[in-house]
């Protein structure tokens, strides 16, 4: 059974860097074809894809946010880490990690973690 | 503003059918057969309902079906049930630069 869970701060100040960890089980990020993505959702708003990391350490980023994002993996710990620099109140959202399925869809999601950006 | 356009809301009575549209461009919906649909109940994580335009993951009722014509994909829910009331989001793979795009979401109300 595949599960994912996000962890990190619930409150960050403007200009700070956000670091979120996705800890997963039920699959390995060393298996060919596997990927883990990050998606966020501002309160009451739509989903927005942020980043994805593949089993071979390939990384993809949302073009508008690319300069602020970085994603890394620790295969031995079954973890993926997302960092986002220069946080702004508009970045207030629930941040979720998800398992990339065949067919370029996300078939398993974490519960998400609400991050508020405020001074 | 989301990359894919969905109606903000749709509604239907129990037992009826509803269709939710998702309009993109030839760079996403029209260019790839990688449209997916997600159901999200309040306070819950999204659940994959359809992938590859019309494929259902195991466990998803066959009341849910997907299709695509040109740059517009559609999700049809037949035999509406109260538990179908939720937000629905479409998504599409959009190539090696943009990668993934989502729609703005559609609130389904079961009357």
PDB file of C-alpha atoms in Angstrom:
ATOM      1  CA  UNK A   1       0.000   0.000   0.000  1.00  0.00           C
ATOM      2  CA  UNK A   2       1.359   3.373  -1.023  1.00  0.00           C
ATOM      3  CA  UNK A   3       1.247   6.203   1.502  1.00  0.00           C
ATOM      4  CA  UNK A   4       2.794   9.663   1.550  1.00  0.00           C
ATOM      5  CA  UNK A   5       2.959  12.256   4.299  1.00  0.00           C
ATOM      6  CA  UNK A   6       4.184  15.812   4.262  1.00  0.00           C
ATOM      7  CA  UNK A   7       5.946  17.513   7.143  1.00  0.00           C
ATOM      8  CA  UNK A   8       7.399  20.934   7.748  1.00  0.00           C
ATOM      9  CA  UNK A   9       6.627  24.329   9.264  1.00  0.00           C
ATOM     10  CA  UNK A  10       3.083  25.595   9.395  1.00  0.00           C
ATOM     11  CA  UNK A  11       4.169  29.236   9.521  1.00  0.00           C
ATOM     12  CA  UNK A  12       6.974  31.006   7.704  1.00  0.00           C
ATOM     13  CA  UNK A  13       7.801  34.686   7.449  1.00  0.00           C
ATOM     14  CA  UNK A  14       7.978  36.605   4.188  1.00  0.00           C
ATOM     15  CA  UNK A  15      11.352  36.258   2.414  1.00  0.00           C
ATOM     16  CA  UNK A  16      12.159  33.069   4.326  1.00  0.00           C
ATOM     17  CA  UNK A  17      12.840  29.708   2.697  1.00  0.00           C
ATOM     18  CA  UNK A  18      10.294  26.919   3.075  1.00  0.00           C
ATOM     19  CA  UNK A  19      11.514  23.348   3.420  1.00  0.00           C
ATOM     20  CA  UNK A  20       8.999  20.511   3.242  1.00  0.00           C
ATOM     21  CA  UNK A  21       9.637  16.794   3.511  1.00  0.00           C
ATOM     22  CA  UNK A  22       7.567  14.055   1.935  1.00  0.00           C
ATOM     23  CA  UNK A  23       8.022  10.682   3.608  1.00  0.00           C
ATOM     24  CA  UNK A  24       6.562   7.779   1.694  1.00  0.00           C
ATOM     25  CA  UNK A  25       6.159   4.021   1.843  1.00  0.00           C
ATOM     26  CA  UNK A  26       4.962   1.280  -0.453  1.00  0.00           C
ATOM     27  CA  UNK A  27       7.304   2.105  -3.325  1.00  0.00           C
ATOM     28  CA  UNK A  28      10.946   2.912  -3.952  1.00  0.00           C
ATOM     29  CA  UNK A  29      12.322   5.988  -5.670  1.00  0.00           C
ATOM     30  CA  UNK A  30      15.119   3.845  -7.001  1.00  0.00           C
ATOM     31  CA  UNK A  31      12.703   1.874  -9.196  1.00  0.00           C
ATOM     32  CA  UNK A  32      12.722   2.797 -12.857  1.00  0.00           C
ATOM     33  CA  UNK A  33       9.833   5.023 -13.867  1.00  0.00           C
ATOM     34  CA  UNK A  34       8.875   6.187 -10.378  1.00  0.00           C
ATOM     35  CA  UNK A  35       8.350   9.859  -9.594  1.00  0.00           C
ATOM     36  CA  UNK A  36       7.110  12.039  -6.733  1.00  0.00           C
ATOM     37  CA  UNK A  37       5.484  15.380  -7.381  1.00  0.00           C
ATOM     38  CA  UNK A  38       4.571  18.438  -5.338  1.00  0.00           C
ATOM     39  CA  UNK A  39       1.275  20.234  -5.800  1.00  0.00           C
ATOM     40  CA  UNK A  40      -0.137  23.137  -3.811  1.00  0.00           C
ATOM     41  CA  UNK A  41      -3.612  24.573  -3.275  1.00  0.00           C
ATOM     42  CA  UNK A  42      -4.234  28.052  -1.837  1.00  0.00           C
ATOM     43  CA  UNK A  43      -7.284  28.177   0.432  1.00  0.00           C
ATOM     44  CA  UNK A  44     -10.417  27.986  -1.667  1.00  0.00           C
ATOM     45  CA  UNK A  45      -8.458  27.941  -4.898  1.00  0.00           C
ATOM     46  CA  UNK A  46      -7.307  25.480  -7.535  1.00  0.00           C
ATOM     47  CA  UNK A  47      -4.502  22.957  -7.596  1.00  0.00           C
ATOM     48  CA  UNK A  48      -1.135  24.062  -8.940  1.00  0.00           C
ATOM     49  CA  UNK A  49       1.675  21.691  -9.902  1.00  0.00           C
ATOM     50  CA  UNK A  50       5.069  22.763  -8.555  1.00  0.00           C
ATOM     51  CA  UNK A  51       7.778  20.179  -9.094  1.00  0.00           C
ATOM     52  CA  UNK A  52       8.580  16.539  -9.665  1.00  0.00           C
ATOM     53  CA  UNK A  53      11.586  14.293  -9.141  1.00  0.00           C
ATOM     54  CA  UNK A  54      12.183  11.003 -10.937  1.00  0.00           C
ATOM     55  CA  UNK A  55      13.871   7.796  -9.866  1.00  0.00           C
ATOM     56  CA  UNK A  56      16.940   8.772 -11.940  1.00  0.00           C
ATOM     57  CA  UNK A  57      17.190  12.177 -10.181  1.00  0.00           C
ATOM     58  CA  UNK A  58      15.613  13.944 -13.134  1.00  0.00           C
ATOM     59  CA  UNK A  59      13.827  17.073 -11.955  1.00  0.00           C
ATOM     60  CA  UNK A  60      11.024  19.134 -13.425  1.00  0.00           C
ATOM     61  CA  UNK A  61       9.747  22.501 -12.224  1.00  0.00           C
ATOM     62  CA  UNK A  62       6.794  24.759 -12.890  1.00  0.00           C
ATOM     63  CA  UNK A  63       8.224  27.422 -15.213  1.00  0.00           C
ATOM     64  CA  UNK A  64       6.836  30.452 -13.311  1.00  0.00           C
ATOM     65  CA  UNK A  65       8.336  29.187 -10.040  1.00  0.00           C
ATOM     66  CA  UNK A  66      11.450  27.451 -11.307  1.00  0.00           C
ATOM     67  CA  UNK A  67      13.877  30.019  -9.948  1.00  0.00           C
ATOM     68  CA  UNK A  68      12.514  29.568  -6.418  1.00  0.00           C
ATOM     69  CA  UNK A  69      12.132  25.788  -6.258  1.00  0.00           C
ATOM     70  CA  UNK A  70      14.444  22.872  -5.627  1.00  0.00           C
ATOM     71  CA  UNK A  71      13.563  19.221  -5.127  1.00  0.00           C
ATOM     72  CA  UNK A  72      15.850  16.478  -3.855  1.00  0.00           C
ATOM     73  CA  UNK A  73      15.475  12.866  -2.799  1.00  0.00           C
ATOM     74  CA  UNK A  74      16.964  10.573  -0.187  1.00  0.00           C
ATOM     75  CA  UNK A  75      16.253   7.098  -1.459  1.00  0.00           C
ATOM     76  CA  UNK A  76      17.565   5.392   1.668  1.00  0.00           C
ATOM     77  CA  UNK A  77      15.107   7.328   3.834  1.00  0.00           C
ATOM     78  CA  UNK A  78      12.203   7.190   1.354  1.00  0.00           C
ATOM     79  CA  UNK A  79      11.996  10.964   1.440  1.00  0.00           C
ATOM     80  CA  UNK A  80      11.644  13.823  -1.021  1.00  0.00           C
ATOM     81  CA  UNK A  81      12.410  17.379   0.033  1.00  0.00           C
ATOM     82  CA  UNK A  82      11.008  20.538  -1.558  1.00  0.00           C
ATOM     83  CA  UNK A  83      12.520  23.931  -0.892  1.00  0.00           C
ATOM     84  CA  UNK A  84      10.949  27.200  -1.969  1.00  0.00           C
ATOM     85  CA  UNK A  85      12.840  30.429  -1.473  1.00  0.00           C
ATOM     86  CA  UNK A  86      11.658  33.994  -0.898  1.00  0.00           C
ATOM     87  CA  UNK A  87       8.254  33.042   0.452  1.00  0.00           C
ATOM     88  CA  UNK A  88       5.421  35.560   0.085  1.00  0.00           C
ATOM     89  CA  UNK A  89       1.917  35.691   1.575  1.00  0.00           C
ATOM     90  CA  UNK A  90       0.527  34.625  -1.810  1.00  0.00           C
ATOM     91  CA  UNK A  91       2.373  31.331  -1.311  1.00  0.00           C
ATOM     92  CA  UNK A  92       0.034  30.481   1.569  1.00  0.00           C
ATOM     93  CA  UNK A  93      -1.388  27.101   0.578  1.00  0.00           C
ATOM     94  CA  UNK A  94      -1.741  23.441   1.375  1.00  0.00           C
ATOM     95  CA  UNK A  95       1.320  21.709  -0.041  1.00  0.00           C
ATOM     96  CA  UNK A  96       0.945  18.059  -1.026  1.00  0.00           C
ATOM     97  CA  UNK A  97       3.227  15.400  -2.394  1.00  0.00           C
ATOM     98  CA  UNK A  98       1.944  12.694  -4.696  1.00  0.00           C
ATOM     99  CA  UNK A  99       3.091   9.503  -6.414  1.00  0.00           C
ATOM    100  CA  UNK A 100       3.366   9.730 -10.185  1.00  0.00           C
ATOM    101  CA  UNK A 101       1.470   6.935 -11.860  1.00  0.00           C
ATOM    102  CA  UNK A 102       1.741   5.551 -15.344  1.00  0.00           C
ATOM    103  CA  UNK A 103      -0.243   7.818 -17.586  1.00  0.00           C
ATOM    104  CA  UNK A 104       1.260  11.000 -16.197  1.00  0.00           C
ATOM    105  CA  UNK A 105      -1.275  11.248 -13.374  1.00  0.00           C
ATOM    106  CA  UNK A 106      -0.904  11.325  -9.608  1.00  0.00           C
ATOM    107  CA  UNK A 107      -2.550   8.255  -8.113  1.00  0.00           C
ATOM    108  CA  UNK A 108      -1.653   8.567  -4.436  1.00  0.00           C
ATOM    109  CA  UNK A 109      -1.555  11.813  -2.492  1.00  0.00           C
ATOM    110  CA  UNK A 110      -0.457  12.822   0.949  1.00  0.00           C
ATOM    111  CA  UNK A 111      -2.922  14.553   3.235  1.00  0.00           C
ATOM    112  CA  UNK A 112      -1.205  17.877   2.601  1.00  0.00           C
ATOM    113  CA  UNK A 113       0.215  20.426   5.001  1.00  0.00           C
ATOM    114  CA  UNK A 114      -1.043  23.992   5.302  1.00  0.00           C
ATOM    115  CA  UNK A 115       1.732  26.554   5.169  1.00  0.00           C
ATOM    116  CA  UNK A 116       0.905  30.127   6.101  1.00  0.00           C
ATOM    117  CA  UNK A 117       3.217  32.954   5.105  1.00  0.00           C
ATOM    118  CA  UNK A 118       2.861  35.868   7.482  1.00  0.00           C
ATOM    119  CA  UNK A 119       5.007  38.197   9.495  1.00  0.00           C
TER     120      UNK A 119
ATOM    121  CA  UNK B   1      -5.886  31.986 -13.731  1.00  0.00           C
ATOM    122  CA  UNK B   2      -5.628  28.251 -14.333  1.00  0.00           C
ATOM    123  CA  UNK B   3      -4.271  26.872 -17.562  1.00  0.00           C
ATOM    124  CA  UNK B   4      -7.303  24.659 -18.173  1.00  0.00           C
ATOM    125  CA  UNK B   5     -10.830  26.082 -18.142  1.00  0.00           C
ATOM    126  CA  UNK B   6     -13.620  24.362 -16.240  1.00  0.00           C
ATOM    127  CA  UNK B   7     -17.117  25.559 -15.340  1.00  0.00           C
ATOM    128  CA  UNK B   8     -17.165  26.839 -11.790  1.00  0.00           C
ATOM    129  CA  UNK B   9     -20.167  24.745 -10.879  1.00  0.00           C
ATOM    130  CA  UNK B  10     -22.544  22.087 -12.148  1.00  0.00           C
ATOM    131  CA  UNK B  11     -25.468  20.409 -10.495  1.00  0.00           C
ATOM    132  CA  UNK B  12     -27.765  17.461 -10.930  1.00  0.00           C
ATOM    133  CA  UNK B  13     -30.337  15.403  -9.121  1.00  0.00           C
ATOM    134  CA  UNK B  14     -29.707  11.906  -7.811  1.00  0.00           C
ATOM    135  CA  UNK B  15     -29.809   9.387 -10.625  1.00  0.00           C
ATOM    136  CA  UNK B  16     -29.153  11.968 -13.318  1.00  0.00           C
ATOM    137  CA  UNK B  17     -25.984  12.431 -15.366  1.00  0.00           C
ATOM    138  CA  UNK B  18     -23.722  15.449 -15.426  1.00  0.00           C
ATOM    139  CA  UNK B  19     -20.783  16.327 -17.626  1.00  0.00           C
ATOM    140  CA  UNK B  20     -17.890  18.567 -16.648  1.00  0.00           C
ATOM    141  CA  UNK B  21     -15.817  20.083 -19.415  1.00  0.00           C
ATOM    142  CA  UNK B  22     -12.124  20.947 -19.372  1.00  0.00           C
ATOM    143  CA  UNK B  23     -10.816  23.140 -22.162  1.00  0.00           C
ATOM    144  CA  UNK B  24      -7.151  23.592 -22.916  1.00  0.00           C
ATOM    145  CA  UNK B  25      -5.027  24.025 -25.999  1.00  0.00           C
ATOM    146  CA  UNK B  26      -3.179  21.932 -28.524  1.00  0.00           C
ATOM    147  CA  UNK B  27      -0.164  22.166 -26.189  1.00  0.00           C
ATOM    148  CA  UNK B  28      -1.846  20.249 -23.406  1.00  0.00           C
ATOM    149  CA  UNK B  29      -5.292  18.611 -23.651  1.00  0.00           C
ATOM    150  CA  UNK B  30      -5.279  18.486 -27.429  1.00  0.00           C
ATOM    151  CA  UNK B  31      -1.692  17.384 -27.747  1.00  0.00           C
ATOM    152  CA  UNK B  32      -1.569  14.412 -25.404  1.00  0.00           C
ATOM    153  CA  UNK B  33      -3.866  11.622 -24.295  1.00  0.00           C
ATOM    154  CA  UNK B  34      -2.793  12.246 -20.713  1.00  0.00           C
ATOM    155  CA  UNK B  35      -5.836  13.955 -19.227  1.00  0.00           C
ATOM    156  CA  UNK B  36      -6.720  12.996 -15.687  1.00  0.00           C
ATOM    157  CA  UNK B  37      -9.580  13.896 -13.351  1.00  0.00           C
ATOM    158  CA  UNK B  38      -9.493  14.260  -9.579  1.00  0.00           C
ATOM    159  CA  UNK B  39     -12.298  14.303  -7.039  1.00  0.00           C
ATOM    160  CA  UNK B  40     -11.772  16.324  -3.876  1.00  0.00           C
ATOM    161  CA  UNK B  41     -14.099  16.372  -0.908  1.00  0.00           C
ATOM    162  CA  UNK B  42     -13.750  19.285   1.538  1.00  0.00           C
ATOM    163  CA  UNK B  43     -10.641  18.999   3.647  1.00  0.00           C
ATOM    164  CA  UNK B  44      -9.527  15.826   1.884  1.00  0.00           C
ATOM    165  CA  UNK B  45      -6.750  14.948  -0.529  1.00  0.00           C
ATOM    166  CA  UNK B  46      -7.602  14.702  -4.224  1.00  0.00           C
ATOM    167  CA  UNK B  47      -8.526  11.242  -5.490  1.00  0.00           C
ATOM    168  CA  UNK B  48      -7.664  10.088  -8.988  1.00  0.00           C
ATOM    169  CA  UNK B  49     -10.852   9.171 -10.852  1.00  0.00           C
ATOM    170  CA  UNK B  50      -9.764   9.050 -14.500  1.00  0.00           C
ATOM    171  CA  UNK B  51      -6.362   8.889 -16.185  1.00  0.00           C
ATOM    172  CA  UNK B  52      -5.244   8.702 -19.805  1.00  0.00           C
ATOM    173  CA  UNK B  53      -8.471  10.502 -20.826  1.00  0.00           C
ATOM    174  CA  UNK B  54     -10.806   7.571 -20.174  1.00  0.00           C
ATOM    175  CA  UNK B  55      -9.149   4.961 -17.972  1.00  0.00           C
ATOM    176  CA  UNK B  56     -10.491   4.255 -14.484  1.00  0.00           C
ATOM    177  CA  UNK B  57      -8.207   3.243 -11.632  1.00  0.00           C
ATOM    178  CA  UNK B  58      -9.192   0.149  -9.737  1.00  0.00           C
ATOM    179  CA  UNK B  59     -12.029   0.862  -7.333  1.00  0.00           C
ATOM    180  CA  UNK B  60     -13.510   3.824  -9.176  1.00  0.00           C
ATOM    181  CA  UNK B  61     -17.150   3.116 -10.111  1.00  0.00           C
ATOM    182  CA  UNK B  62     -17.941   2.772 -13.792  1.00  0.00           C
ATOM    183  CA  UNK B  63     -20.426   5.614 -13.339  1.00  0.00           C
ATOM    184  CA  UNK B  64     -17.410   7.827 -13.946  1.00  0.00           C
ATOM    185  CA  UNK B  65     -16.236   8.099 -17.533  1.00  0.00           C
ATOM    186  CA  UNK B  66     -13.906  10.369 -19.462  1.00  0.00           C
ATOM    187  CA  UNK B  67     -13.562  11.457 -23.060  1.00  0.00           C
ATOM    188  CA  UNK B  68     -11.800  14.010 -25.204  1.00  0.00           C
ATOM    189  CA  UNK B  69     -12.505  15.872 -28.412  1.00  0.00           C
ATOM    190  CA  UNK B  70      -9.894  18.230 -29.735  1.00  0.00           C
ATOM    191  CA  UNK B  71      -8.778  20.575 -26.976  1.00  0.00           C
ATOM    192  CA  UNK B  72     -11.672  19.744 -24.647  1.00  0.00           C
ATOM    193  CA  UNK B  73     -11.877  16.834 -22.259  1.00  0.00           C
ATOM    194  CA  UNK B  74     -15.005  15.800 -20.400  1.00  0.00           C
ATOM    195  CA  UNK B  75     -15.882  13.902 -17.268  1.00  0.00           C
ATOM    196  CA  UNK B  76     -19.325  12.345 -17.164  1.00  0.00           C
ATOM    197  CA  UNK B  77     -20.871  11.060 -13.986  1.00  0.00           C
ATOM    198  CA  UNK B  78     -23.960   8.964 -14.493  1.00  0.00           C
ATOM    199  CA  UNK B  79     -26.425   7.805 -11.872  1.00  0.00           C
ATOM    200  CA  UNK B  80     -25.491  10.691  -9.577  1.00  0.00           C
ATOM    201  CA  UNK B  81     -25.232   9.858  -5.904  1.00  0.00           C
ATOM    202  CA  UNK B  82     -25.062  12.143  -2.900  1.00  0.00           C
ATOM    203  CA  UNK B  83     -21.454  11.162  -2.231  1.00  0.00           C
ATOM    204  CA  UNK B  84     -20.431  12.446  -5.660  1.00  0.00           C
ATOM    205  CA  UNK B  85     -20.873  15.998  -4.387  1.00  0.00           C
ATOM    206  CA  UNK B  86     -17.319  17.352  -4.424  1.00  0.00           C
ATOM    207  CA  UNK B  87     -14.884  19.503  -6.342  1.00  0.00           C
ATOM    208  CA  UNK B  88     -13.511  18.032  -9.552  1.00  0.00           C
ATOM    209  CA  UNK B  89     -10.237  19.047 -11.166  1.00  0.00           C
ATOM    210  CA  UNK B  90      -8.911  18.130 -14.571  1.00  0.00           C
ATOM    211  CA  UNK B  91      -5.232  17.944 -15.335  1.00  0.00           C
ATOM    212  CA  UNK B  92      -3.166  17.375 -18.418  1.00  0.00           C
ATOM    213  CA  UNK B  93       0.425  16.633 -19.227  1.00  0.00           C
ATOM    214  CA  UNK B  94       1.673  19.619 -21.185  1.00  0.00           C
ATOM    215  CA  UNK B  95       5.031  18.675 -22.607  1.00  0.00           C
ATOM    216  CA  UNK B  96       8.619  18.942 -21.544  1.00  0.00           C
ATOM    217  CA  UNK B  97       8.539  22.645 -20.629  1.00  0.00           C
ATOM    218  CA  UNK B  98       5.251  23.170 -18.785  1.00  0.00           C
ATOM    219  CA  UNK B  99       4.866  19.525 -17.728  1.00  0.00           C
ATOM    220  CA  UNK B 100       1.550  19.486 -15.827  1.00  0.00           C
ATOM    221  CA  UNK B 101      -1.384  21.887 -15.773  1.00  0.00           C
ATOM    222  CA  UNK B 102      -4.590  21.842 -13.764  1.00  0.00           C
ATOM    223  CA  UNK B 103      -8.021  23.258 -14.289  1.00  0.00           C
ATOM    224  CA  UNK B 104      -9.640  25.742 -11.958  1.00  0.00           C
ATOM    225  CA  UNK B 105     -11.975  23.140 -10.514  1.00  0.00           C
ATOM    226  CA  UNK B 106     -15.718  22.509 -10.742  1.00  0.00           C
ATOM    227  CA  UNK B 107     -18.021  22.264  -7.750  1.00  0.00           C
ATOM    228  CA  UNK B 108     -20.581  19.508  -8.273  1.00  0.00           C
ATOM    229  CA  UNK B 109     -23.762  19.877  -6.273  1.00  0.00           C
ATOM    230  CA  UNK B 110     -26.153  16.962  -5.991  1.00  0.00           C
ATOM    231  CA  UNK B 111     -29.568  18.523  -5.536  1.00  0.00           C
TER     232      UNK B 111
END
